[in-house]
mmCIF file of C-alpha atoms and ligand atoms in Angstrom:
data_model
loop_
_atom_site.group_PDB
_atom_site.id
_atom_site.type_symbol
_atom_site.label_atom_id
_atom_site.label_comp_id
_atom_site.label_asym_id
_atom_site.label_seq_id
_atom_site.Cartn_x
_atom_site.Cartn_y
_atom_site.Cartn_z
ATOM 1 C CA UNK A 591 13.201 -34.578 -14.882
ATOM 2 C CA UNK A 592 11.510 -33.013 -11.564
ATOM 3 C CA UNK A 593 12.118 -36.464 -9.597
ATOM 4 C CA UNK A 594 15.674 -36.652 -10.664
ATOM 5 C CA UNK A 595 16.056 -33.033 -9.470
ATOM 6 C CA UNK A 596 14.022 -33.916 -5.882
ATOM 7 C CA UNK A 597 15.708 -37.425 -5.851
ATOM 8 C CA UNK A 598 18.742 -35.244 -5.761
ATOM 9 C CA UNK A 599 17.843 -33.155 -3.622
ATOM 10 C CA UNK A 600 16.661 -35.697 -0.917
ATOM 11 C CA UNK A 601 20.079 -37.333 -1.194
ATOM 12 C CA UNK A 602 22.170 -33.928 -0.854
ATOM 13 C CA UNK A 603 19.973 -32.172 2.220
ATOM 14 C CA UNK A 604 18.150 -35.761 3.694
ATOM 15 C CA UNK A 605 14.613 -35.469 4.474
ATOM 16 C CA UNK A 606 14.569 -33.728 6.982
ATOM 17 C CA UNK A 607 12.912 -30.736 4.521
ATOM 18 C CA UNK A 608 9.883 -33.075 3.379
ATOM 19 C CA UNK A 609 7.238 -31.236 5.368
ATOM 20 C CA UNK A 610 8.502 -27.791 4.009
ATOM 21 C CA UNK A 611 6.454 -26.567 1.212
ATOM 22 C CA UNK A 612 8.093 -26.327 -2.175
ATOM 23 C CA UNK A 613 7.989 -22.462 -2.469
ATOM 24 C CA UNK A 614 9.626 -22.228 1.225
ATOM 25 C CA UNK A 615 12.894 -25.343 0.640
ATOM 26 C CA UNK A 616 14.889 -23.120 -1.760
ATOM 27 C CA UNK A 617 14.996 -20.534 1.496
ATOM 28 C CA UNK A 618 15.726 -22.929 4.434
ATOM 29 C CA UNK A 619 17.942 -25.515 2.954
ATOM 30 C CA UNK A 620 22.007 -24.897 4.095
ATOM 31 C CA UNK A 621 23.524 -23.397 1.305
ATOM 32 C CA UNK A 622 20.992 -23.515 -1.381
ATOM 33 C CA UNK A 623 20.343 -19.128 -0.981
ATOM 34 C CA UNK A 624 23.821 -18.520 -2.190
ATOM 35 C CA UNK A 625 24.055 -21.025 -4.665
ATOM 36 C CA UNK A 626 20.758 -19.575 -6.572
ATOM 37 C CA UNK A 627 22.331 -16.021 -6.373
ATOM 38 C CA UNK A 628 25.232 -17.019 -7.730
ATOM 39 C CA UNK A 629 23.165 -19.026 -10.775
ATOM 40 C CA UNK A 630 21.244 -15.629 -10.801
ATOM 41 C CA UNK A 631 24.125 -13.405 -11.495
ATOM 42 C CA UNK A 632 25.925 -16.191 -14.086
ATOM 43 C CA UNK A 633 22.298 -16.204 -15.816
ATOM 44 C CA UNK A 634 22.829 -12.048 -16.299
ATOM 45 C CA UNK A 635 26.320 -12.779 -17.054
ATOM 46 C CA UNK A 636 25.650 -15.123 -20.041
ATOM 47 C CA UNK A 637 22.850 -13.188 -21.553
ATOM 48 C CA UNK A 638 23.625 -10.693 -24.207
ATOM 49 C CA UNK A 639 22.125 -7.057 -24.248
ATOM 50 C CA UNK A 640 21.112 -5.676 -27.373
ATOM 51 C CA UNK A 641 19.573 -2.857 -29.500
ATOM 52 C CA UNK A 642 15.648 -2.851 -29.954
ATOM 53 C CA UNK A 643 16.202 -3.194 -33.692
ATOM 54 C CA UNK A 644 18.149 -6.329 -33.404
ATOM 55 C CA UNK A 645 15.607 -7.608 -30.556
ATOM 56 C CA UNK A 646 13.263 -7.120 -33.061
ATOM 57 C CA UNK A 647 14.910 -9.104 -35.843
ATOM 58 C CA UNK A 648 15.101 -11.704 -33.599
ATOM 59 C CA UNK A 649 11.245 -12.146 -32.038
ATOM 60 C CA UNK A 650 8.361 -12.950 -33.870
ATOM 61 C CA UNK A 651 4.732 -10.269 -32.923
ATOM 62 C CA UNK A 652 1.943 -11.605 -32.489
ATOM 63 C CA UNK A 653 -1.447 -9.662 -33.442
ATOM 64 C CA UNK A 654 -2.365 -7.901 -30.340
ATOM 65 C CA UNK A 655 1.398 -7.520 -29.630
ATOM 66 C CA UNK A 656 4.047 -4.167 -29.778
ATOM 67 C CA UNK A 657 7.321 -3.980 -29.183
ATOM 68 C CA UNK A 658 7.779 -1.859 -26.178
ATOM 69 C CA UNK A 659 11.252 -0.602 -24.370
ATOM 70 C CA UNK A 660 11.769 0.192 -20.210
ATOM 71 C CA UNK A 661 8.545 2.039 -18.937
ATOM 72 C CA UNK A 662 10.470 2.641 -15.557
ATOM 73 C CA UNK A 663 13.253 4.139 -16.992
ATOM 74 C CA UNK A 664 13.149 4.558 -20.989
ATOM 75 C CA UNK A 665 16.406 2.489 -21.525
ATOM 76 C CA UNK A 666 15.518 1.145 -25.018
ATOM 77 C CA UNK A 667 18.216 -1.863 -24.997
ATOM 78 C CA UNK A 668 16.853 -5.297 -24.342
ATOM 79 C CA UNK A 669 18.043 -8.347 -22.465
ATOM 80 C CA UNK A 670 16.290 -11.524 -23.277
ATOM 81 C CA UNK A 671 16.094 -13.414 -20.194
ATOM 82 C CA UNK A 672 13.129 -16.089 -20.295
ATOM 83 C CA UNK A 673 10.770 -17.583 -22.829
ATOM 84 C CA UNK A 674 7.726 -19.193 -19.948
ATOM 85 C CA UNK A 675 5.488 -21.164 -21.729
ATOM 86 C CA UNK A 676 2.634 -23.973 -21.345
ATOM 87 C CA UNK A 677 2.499 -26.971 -22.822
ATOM 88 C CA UNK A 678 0.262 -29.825 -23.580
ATOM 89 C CA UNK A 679 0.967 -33.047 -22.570
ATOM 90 C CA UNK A 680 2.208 -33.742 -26.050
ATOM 91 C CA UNK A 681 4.054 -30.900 -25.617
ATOM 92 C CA UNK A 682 2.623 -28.378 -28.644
ATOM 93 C CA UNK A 683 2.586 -25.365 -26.555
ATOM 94 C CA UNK A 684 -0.762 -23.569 -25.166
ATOM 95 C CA UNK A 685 0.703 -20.007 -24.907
ATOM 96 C CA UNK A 686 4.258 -18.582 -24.717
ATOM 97 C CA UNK A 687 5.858 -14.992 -24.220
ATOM 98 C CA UNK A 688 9.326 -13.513 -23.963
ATOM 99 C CA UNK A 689 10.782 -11.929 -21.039
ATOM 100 C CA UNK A 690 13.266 -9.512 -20.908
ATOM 101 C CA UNK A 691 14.816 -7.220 -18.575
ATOM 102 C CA UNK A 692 16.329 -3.708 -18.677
ATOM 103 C CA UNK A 693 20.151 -3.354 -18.786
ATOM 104 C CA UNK A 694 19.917 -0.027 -16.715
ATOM 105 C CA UNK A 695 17.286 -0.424 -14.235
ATOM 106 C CA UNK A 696 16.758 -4.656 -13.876
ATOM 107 C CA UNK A 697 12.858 -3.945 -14.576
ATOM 108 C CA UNK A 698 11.445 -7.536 -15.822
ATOM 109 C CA UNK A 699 8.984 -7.146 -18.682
ATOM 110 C CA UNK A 700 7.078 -9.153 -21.223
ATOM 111 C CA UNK A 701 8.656 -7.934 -24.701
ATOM 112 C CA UNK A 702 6.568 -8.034 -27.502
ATOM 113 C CA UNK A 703 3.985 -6.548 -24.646
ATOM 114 C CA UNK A 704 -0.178 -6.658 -25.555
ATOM 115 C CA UNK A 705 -1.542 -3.620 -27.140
ATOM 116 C CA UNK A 706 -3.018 -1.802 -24.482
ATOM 117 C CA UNK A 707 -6.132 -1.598 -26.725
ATOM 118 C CA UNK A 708 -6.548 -5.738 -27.224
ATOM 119 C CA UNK A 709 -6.394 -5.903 -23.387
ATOM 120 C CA UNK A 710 -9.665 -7.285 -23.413
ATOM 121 C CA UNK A 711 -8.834 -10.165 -25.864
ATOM 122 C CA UNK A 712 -6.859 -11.770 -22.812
ATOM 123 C CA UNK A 713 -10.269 -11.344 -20.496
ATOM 124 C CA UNK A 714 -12.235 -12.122 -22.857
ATOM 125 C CA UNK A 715 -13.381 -16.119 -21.719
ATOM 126 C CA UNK A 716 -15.763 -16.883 -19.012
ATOM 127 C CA UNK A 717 -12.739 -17.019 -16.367
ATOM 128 C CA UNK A 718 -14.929 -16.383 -12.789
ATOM 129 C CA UNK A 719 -16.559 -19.596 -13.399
ATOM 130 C CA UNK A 720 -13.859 -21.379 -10.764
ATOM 131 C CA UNK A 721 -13.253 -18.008 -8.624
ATOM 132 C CA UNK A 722 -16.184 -20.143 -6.245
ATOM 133 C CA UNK A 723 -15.305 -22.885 -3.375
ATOM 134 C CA UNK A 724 -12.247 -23.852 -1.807
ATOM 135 C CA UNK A 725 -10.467 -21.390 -4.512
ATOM 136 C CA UNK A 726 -12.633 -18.005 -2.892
ATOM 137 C CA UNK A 727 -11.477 -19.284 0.082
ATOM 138 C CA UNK A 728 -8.028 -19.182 0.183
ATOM 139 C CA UNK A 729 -8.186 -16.445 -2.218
ATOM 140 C CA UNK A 730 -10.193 -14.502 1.017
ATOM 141 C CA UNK A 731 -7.598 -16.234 3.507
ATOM 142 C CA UNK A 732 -4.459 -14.243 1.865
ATOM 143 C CA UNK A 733 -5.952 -10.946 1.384
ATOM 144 C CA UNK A 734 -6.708 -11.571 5.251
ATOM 145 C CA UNK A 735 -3.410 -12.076 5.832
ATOM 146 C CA UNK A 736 -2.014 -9.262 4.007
ATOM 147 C CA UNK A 737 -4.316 -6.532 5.355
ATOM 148 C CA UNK A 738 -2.899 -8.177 8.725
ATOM 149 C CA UNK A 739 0.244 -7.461 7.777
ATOM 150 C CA UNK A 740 -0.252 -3.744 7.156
ATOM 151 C CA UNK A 741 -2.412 -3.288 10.223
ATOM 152 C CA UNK A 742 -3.723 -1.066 11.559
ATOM 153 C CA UNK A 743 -4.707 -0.128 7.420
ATOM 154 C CA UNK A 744 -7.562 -2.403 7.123
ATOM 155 C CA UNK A 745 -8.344 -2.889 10.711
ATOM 156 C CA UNK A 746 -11.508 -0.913 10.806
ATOM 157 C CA UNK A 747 -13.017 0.712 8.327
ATOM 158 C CA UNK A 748 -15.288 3.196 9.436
ATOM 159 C CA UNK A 749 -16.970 4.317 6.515
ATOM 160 C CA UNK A 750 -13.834 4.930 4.466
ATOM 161 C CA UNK A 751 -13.875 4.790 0.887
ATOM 162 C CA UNK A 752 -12.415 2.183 -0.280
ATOM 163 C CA UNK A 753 -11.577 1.485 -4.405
ATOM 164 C CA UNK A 754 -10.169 -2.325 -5.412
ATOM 165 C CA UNK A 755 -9.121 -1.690 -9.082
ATOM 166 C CA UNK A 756 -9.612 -5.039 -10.529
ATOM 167 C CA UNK A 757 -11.691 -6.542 -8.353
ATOM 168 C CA UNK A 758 -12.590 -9.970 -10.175
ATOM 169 C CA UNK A 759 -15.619 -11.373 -8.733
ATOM 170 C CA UNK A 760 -15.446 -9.574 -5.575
ATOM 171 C CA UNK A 761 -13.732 -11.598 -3.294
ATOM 172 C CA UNK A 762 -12.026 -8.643 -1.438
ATOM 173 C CA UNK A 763 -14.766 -6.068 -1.798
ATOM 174 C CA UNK A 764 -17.227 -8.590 0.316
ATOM 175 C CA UNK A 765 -13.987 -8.532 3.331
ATOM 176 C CA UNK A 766 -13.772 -4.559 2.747
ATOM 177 C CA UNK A 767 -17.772 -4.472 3.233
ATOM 178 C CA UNK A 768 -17.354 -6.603 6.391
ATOM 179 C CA UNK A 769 -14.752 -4.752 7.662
ATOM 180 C CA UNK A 770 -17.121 -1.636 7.526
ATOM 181 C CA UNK A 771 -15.106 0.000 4.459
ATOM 182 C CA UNK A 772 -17.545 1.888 1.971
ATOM 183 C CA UNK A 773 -15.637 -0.045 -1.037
ATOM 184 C CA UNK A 774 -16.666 -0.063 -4.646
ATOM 185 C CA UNK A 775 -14.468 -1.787 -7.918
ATOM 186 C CA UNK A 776 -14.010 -2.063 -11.057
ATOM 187 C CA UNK A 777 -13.410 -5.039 -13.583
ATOM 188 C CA UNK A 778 -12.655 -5.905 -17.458
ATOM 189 C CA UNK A 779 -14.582 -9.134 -17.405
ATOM 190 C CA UNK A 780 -18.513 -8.143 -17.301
ATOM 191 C CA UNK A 781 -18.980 -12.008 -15.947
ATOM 192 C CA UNK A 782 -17.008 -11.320 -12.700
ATOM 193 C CA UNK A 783 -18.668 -8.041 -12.063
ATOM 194 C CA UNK A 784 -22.203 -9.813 -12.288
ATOM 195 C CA UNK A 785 -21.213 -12.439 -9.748
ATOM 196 C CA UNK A 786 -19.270 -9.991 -7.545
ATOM 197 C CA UNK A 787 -22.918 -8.270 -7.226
ATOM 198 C CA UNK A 788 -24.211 -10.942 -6.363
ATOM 199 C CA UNK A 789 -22.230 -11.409 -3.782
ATOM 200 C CA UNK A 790 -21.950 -7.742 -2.448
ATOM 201 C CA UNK A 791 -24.416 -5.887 -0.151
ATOM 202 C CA UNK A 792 -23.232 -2.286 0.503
ATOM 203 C CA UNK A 793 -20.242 -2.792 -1.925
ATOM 204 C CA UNK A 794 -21.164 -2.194 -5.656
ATOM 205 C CA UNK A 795 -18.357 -3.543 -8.643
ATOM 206 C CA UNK A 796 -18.752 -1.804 -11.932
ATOM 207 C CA UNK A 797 -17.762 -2.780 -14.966
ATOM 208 C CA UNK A 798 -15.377 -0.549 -17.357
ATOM 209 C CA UNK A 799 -12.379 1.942 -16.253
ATOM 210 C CA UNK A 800 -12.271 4.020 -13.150
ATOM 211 C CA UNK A 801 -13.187 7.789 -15.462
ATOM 212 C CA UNK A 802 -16.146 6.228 -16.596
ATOM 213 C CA UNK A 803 -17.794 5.393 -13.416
ATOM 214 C CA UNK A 804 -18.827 9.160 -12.007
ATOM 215 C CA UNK A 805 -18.605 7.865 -7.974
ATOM 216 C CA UNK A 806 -15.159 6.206 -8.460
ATOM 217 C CA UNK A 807 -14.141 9.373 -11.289
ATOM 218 C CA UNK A 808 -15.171 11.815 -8.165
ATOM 219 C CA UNK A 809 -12.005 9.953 -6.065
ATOM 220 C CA UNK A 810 -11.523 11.440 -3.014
ATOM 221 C CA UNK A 811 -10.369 7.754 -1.873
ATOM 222 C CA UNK A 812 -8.454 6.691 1.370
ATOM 223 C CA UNK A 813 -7.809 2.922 0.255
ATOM 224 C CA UNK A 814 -7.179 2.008 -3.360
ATOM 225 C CA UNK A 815 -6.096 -1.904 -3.410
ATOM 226 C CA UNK A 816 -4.598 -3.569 -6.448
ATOM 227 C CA UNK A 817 -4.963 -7.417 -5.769
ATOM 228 C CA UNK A 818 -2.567 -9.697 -8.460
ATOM 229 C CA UNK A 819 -3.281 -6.373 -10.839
ATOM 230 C CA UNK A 820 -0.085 -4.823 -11.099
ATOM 231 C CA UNK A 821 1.848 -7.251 -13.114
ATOM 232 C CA UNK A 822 -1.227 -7.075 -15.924
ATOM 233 C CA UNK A 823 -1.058 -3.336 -16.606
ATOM 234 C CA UNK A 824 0.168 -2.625 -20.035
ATOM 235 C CA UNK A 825 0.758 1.630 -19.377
ATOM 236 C CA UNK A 826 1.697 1.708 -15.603
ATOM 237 C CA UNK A 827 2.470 5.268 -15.466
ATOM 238 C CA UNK A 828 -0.598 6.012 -16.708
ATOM 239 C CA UNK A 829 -2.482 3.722 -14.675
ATOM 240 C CA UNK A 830 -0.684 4.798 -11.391
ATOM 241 C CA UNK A 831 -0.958 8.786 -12.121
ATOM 242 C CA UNK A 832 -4.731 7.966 -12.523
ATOM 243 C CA UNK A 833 -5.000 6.190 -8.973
ATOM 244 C CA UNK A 834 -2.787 8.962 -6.880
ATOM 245 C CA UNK A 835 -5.137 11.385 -8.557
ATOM 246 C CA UNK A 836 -8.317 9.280 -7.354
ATOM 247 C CA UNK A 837 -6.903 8.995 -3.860
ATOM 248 C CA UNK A 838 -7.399 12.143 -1.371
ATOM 249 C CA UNK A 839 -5.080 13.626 1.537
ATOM 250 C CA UNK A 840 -3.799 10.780 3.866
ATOM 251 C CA UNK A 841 -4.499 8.080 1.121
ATOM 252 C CA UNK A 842 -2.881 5.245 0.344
ATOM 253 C CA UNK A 843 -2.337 2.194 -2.501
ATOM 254 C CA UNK A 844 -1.827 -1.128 -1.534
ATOM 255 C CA UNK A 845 -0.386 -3.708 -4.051
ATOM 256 C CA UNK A 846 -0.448 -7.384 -4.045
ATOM 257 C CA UNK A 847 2.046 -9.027 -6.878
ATOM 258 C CA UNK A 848 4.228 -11.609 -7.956
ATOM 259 C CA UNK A 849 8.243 -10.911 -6.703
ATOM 260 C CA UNK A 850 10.382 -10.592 -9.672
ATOM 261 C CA UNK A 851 13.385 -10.557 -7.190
ATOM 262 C CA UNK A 852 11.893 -13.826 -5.926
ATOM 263 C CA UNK A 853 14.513 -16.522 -5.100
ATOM 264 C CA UNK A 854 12.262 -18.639 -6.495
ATOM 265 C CA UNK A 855 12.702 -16.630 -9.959
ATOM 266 C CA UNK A 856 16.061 -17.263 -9.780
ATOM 267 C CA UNK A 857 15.443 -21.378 -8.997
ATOM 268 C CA UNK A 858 13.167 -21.762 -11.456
ATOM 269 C CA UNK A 859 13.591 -19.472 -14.019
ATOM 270 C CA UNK A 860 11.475 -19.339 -16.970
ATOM 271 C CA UNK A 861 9.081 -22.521 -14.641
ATOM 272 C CA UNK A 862 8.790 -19.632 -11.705
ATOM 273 C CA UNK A 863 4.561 -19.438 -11.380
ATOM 274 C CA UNK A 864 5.052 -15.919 -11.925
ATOM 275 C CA UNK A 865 5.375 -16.291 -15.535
ATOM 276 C CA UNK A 866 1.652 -16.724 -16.047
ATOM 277 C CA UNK A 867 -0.799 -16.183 -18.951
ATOM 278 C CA UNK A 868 -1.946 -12.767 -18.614
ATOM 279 C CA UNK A 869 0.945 -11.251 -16.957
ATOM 280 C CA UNK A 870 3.112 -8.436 -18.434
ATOM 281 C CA UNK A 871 4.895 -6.677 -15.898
ATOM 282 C CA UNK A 872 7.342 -7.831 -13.234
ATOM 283 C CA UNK A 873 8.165 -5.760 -10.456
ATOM 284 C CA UNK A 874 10.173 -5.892 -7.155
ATOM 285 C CA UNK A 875 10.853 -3.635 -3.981
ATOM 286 C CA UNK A 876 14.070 -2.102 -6.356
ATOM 287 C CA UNK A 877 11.948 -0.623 -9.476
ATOM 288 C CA UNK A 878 8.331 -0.340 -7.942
ATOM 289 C CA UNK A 879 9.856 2.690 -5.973
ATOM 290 C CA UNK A 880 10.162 4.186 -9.843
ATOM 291 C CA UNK A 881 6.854 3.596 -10.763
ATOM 292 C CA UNK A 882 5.494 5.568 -7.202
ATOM 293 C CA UNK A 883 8.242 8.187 -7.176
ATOM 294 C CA UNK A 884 7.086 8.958 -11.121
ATOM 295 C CA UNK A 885 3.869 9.168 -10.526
ATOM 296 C CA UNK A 886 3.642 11.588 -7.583
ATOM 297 C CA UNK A 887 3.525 9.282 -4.608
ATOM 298 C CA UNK A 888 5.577 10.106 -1.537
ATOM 299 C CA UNK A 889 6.451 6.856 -0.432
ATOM 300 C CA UNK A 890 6.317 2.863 0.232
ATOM 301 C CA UNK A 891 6.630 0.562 2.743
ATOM 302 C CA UNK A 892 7.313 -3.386 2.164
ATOM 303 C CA UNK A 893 6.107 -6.438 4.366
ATOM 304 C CA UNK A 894 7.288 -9.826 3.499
ATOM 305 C CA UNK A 895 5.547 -12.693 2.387
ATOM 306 C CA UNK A 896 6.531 -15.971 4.010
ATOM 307 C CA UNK A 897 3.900 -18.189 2.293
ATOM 308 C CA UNK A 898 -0.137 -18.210 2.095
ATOM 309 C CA UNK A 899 0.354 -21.499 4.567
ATOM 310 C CA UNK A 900 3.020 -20.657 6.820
ATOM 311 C CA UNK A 901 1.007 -17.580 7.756
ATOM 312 C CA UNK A 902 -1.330 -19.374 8.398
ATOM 313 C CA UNK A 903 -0.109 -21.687 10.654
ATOM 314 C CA UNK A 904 -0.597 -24.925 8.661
ATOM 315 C CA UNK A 905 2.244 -25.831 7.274
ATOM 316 C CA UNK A 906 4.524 -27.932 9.682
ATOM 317 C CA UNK A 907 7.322 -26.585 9.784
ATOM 318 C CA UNK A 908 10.113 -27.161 13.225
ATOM 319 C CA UNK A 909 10.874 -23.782 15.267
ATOM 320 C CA UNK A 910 14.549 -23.676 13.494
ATOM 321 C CA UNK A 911 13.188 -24.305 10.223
ATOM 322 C CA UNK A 912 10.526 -21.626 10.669
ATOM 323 C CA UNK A 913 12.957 -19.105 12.172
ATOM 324 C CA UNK A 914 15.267 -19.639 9.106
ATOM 325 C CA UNK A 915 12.902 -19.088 6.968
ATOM 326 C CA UNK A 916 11.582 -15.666 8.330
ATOM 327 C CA UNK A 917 15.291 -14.364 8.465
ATOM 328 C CA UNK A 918 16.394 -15.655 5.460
ATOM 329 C CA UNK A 919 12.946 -14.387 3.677
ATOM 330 C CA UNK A 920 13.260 -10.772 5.547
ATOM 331 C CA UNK A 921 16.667 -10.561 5.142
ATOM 332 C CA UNK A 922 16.521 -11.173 1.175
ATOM 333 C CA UNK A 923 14.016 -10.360 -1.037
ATOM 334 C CA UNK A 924 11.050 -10.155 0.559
ATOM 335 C CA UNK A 925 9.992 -13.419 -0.654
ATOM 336 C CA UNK A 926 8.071 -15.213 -3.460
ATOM 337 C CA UNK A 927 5.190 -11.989 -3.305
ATOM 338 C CA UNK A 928 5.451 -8.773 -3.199
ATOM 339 C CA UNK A 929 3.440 -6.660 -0.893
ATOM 340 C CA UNK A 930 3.642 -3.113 -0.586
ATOM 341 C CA UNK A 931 1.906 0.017 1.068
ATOM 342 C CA UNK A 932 2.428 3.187 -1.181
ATOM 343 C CA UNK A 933 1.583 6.867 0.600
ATOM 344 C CA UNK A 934 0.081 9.115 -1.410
ATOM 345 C CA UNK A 935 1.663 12.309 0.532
ATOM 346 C CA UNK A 936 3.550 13.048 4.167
ATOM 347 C CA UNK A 937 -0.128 12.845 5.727
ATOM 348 C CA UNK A 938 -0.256 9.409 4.566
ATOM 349 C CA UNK A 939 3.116 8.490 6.073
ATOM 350 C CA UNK A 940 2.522 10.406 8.982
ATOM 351 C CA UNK A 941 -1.013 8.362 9.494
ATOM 352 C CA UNK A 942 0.031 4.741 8.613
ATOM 353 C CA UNK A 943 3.557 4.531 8.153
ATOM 354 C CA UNK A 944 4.622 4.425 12.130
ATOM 355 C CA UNK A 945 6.560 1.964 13.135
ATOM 356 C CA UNK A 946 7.914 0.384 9.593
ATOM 357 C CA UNK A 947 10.268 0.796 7.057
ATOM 358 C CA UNK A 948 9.235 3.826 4.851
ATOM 359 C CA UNK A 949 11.110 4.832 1.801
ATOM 360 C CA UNK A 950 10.420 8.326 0.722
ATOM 361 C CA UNK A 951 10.724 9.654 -2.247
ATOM 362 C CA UNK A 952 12.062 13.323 -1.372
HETATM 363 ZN ZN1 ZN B 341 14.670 0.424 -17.076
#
């Protein structure tokens, strides 16, 4: 099926987009923008909004599942959208989830959700066993390139403090201690936070939630960073007024996550590699700005996100094709990840928010 779609494509746009990677065609190719929008906006067209009682009739629960409505915006109607699933090569499926979105404010969510409680189920394998090699690598290459992004943020750090929330096997927390940052982190899976130790000298990752940690409780924090957390947080609110109450004056959150206004979402639909095992919520630059402004924030600023390779100069792409790409990725949705800077007041804004877009909240 996927080489009758690329045969396809090479006859309709030539070759001339060979070198391009996948994630970066659906942006450059004449034409192809619009014609995803307009698949986009049929898709919302065709599919039906309902009641949560008849959603419910309709969708099986699983054990550590509940039925949940809009946490942005408490619109209880539902609008299935996407069922992502993986499959075996002899195609029983490994895992699958329903996504909907919410009729009022677009918010993409996983609906039945996991219990906030049976979090840990999803954790609960050995999973840091391949967070090593050519993986930490690039891993360590894009959280380069998005501190870059938001310089001067991460430029020096000076003693800060520094708090990654989820911070795996502490591939970020070993930049942050480079960079001079005074950085601890938390993590779910007691196997990451043993290697991350191992990897950290100043740094220190603990395992367990933020309150029950008394030097990360204490807050006070200037950088909190949540790297591909975001989208598995089962109580966001919660979550997010815990982190603007651990961050002091000046502070500010940064967030790494999947796009859900990605054209690449609208391409691929339920096959977009956001849809992935562990992930709940799916947020873009329209309903993260509800999340912040409900939880006491004071504002955000976006950067786009061209591609882990493009920014990195290694994908060969022509001038034209590159300055297509960064218009028609700036110009849209931001691109395929989100990336955003969220102040915690007007000191933090005043501090770090020169020179870009910020959206306040008051
Ligand atoms: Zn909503």
């Amino acid at each position: 099926m996927v080489s009758v779609k690329r045969a396809v494509a090479r006859v309709l746009y030539g070759s001339r987009f060979d070198r391009v990677p996948w994630g970066q065609r659906v942006y450059i190719r004449p034409g192809e923008r619009h014609a995803r929008e307009l698949q986009w906006r049929l898709r919302l067209g065709r599919a039906p909004v309902m009641s949560l009682d008849e959603y419910r009739a309709r969708v099986p629960l699983g054990e550590i599942e509940e039925f949940i409505t809009c946490h942005l915006c408490e619109e209880t109607r539902q609008q299935p959208l996407f069922q992502p699933a993986e499959r075996k090569p002899g195609g029983k499926k490994v895992w699958t989830y329903h996504v909907v979105r919410c009729p009022s404010c677009g918010f993409l969510y996983r609906n039945p959700n996991v219990r906030p409680e049976r979090l840990g189920d999803l954790y609960a394998g050995n999973y840091s066993g391949f967070l090593t090699g050519d993986y930490a690598k690039d891993r360590q290459r894009r959280y380069q390139l998005t501190m870059d992004s938001f310089d001067p943020v991460f430029a020096e750090g000076n003693k800060r403090r520094l708090f990654d929330f989820g911070c795996g096997a502490g591939l970020f927390l070993q930049l942050a201690e480079q960079r001079g940052f005074d950085a601890c982190g938390v993590d779910l899976s007691p196997d990451s936070v043993a290697l991350a130790n191992e990897r950290l000298t100043s740094a220190t990752a603990y395992f367990g939630a933020p309150e029950q940690v008394p030097k990360i409780a204490a807050g006070g924090f200037e950088v909190i960073t949540l790297w591909s957390v975001l989208a598995h947080l089962p109580r966001p609110l919660d979550d997010f007024t815990r982190f603007r109450g651990l961050l002091g004056p000046g502070g500010v959150l940064l967030i790494f996550t999947v796009n859900a206004r990605s054209l690449l979402l609208k391409a691929q639909g339920a096959k977009w590699s956001g849809f992935t095992k562990n992930h709940l919520m799916f947020y873009s630059a329209d309903t993260l700005p509800t999340l912040l402004r409900r939880t006491g924030f004071a504002g955000v600023a976006f950067e786009p996100f061209y591609g882990d390779t493009v920014e990195a100069g290694t994908a060969e792409l022509s001038g034209r094709q590159s300055r297509r790409l960064h218009r028609a990725v700036s110009g849209s949705d931001g691109g395929n990840m989100m990336r955003a800077l969220a102040f915690a007041d007007d000191e933090a804004i005043f501090r770090w928010g020169a020179g870009r877009e910020v959206h306040r909240f008051v």
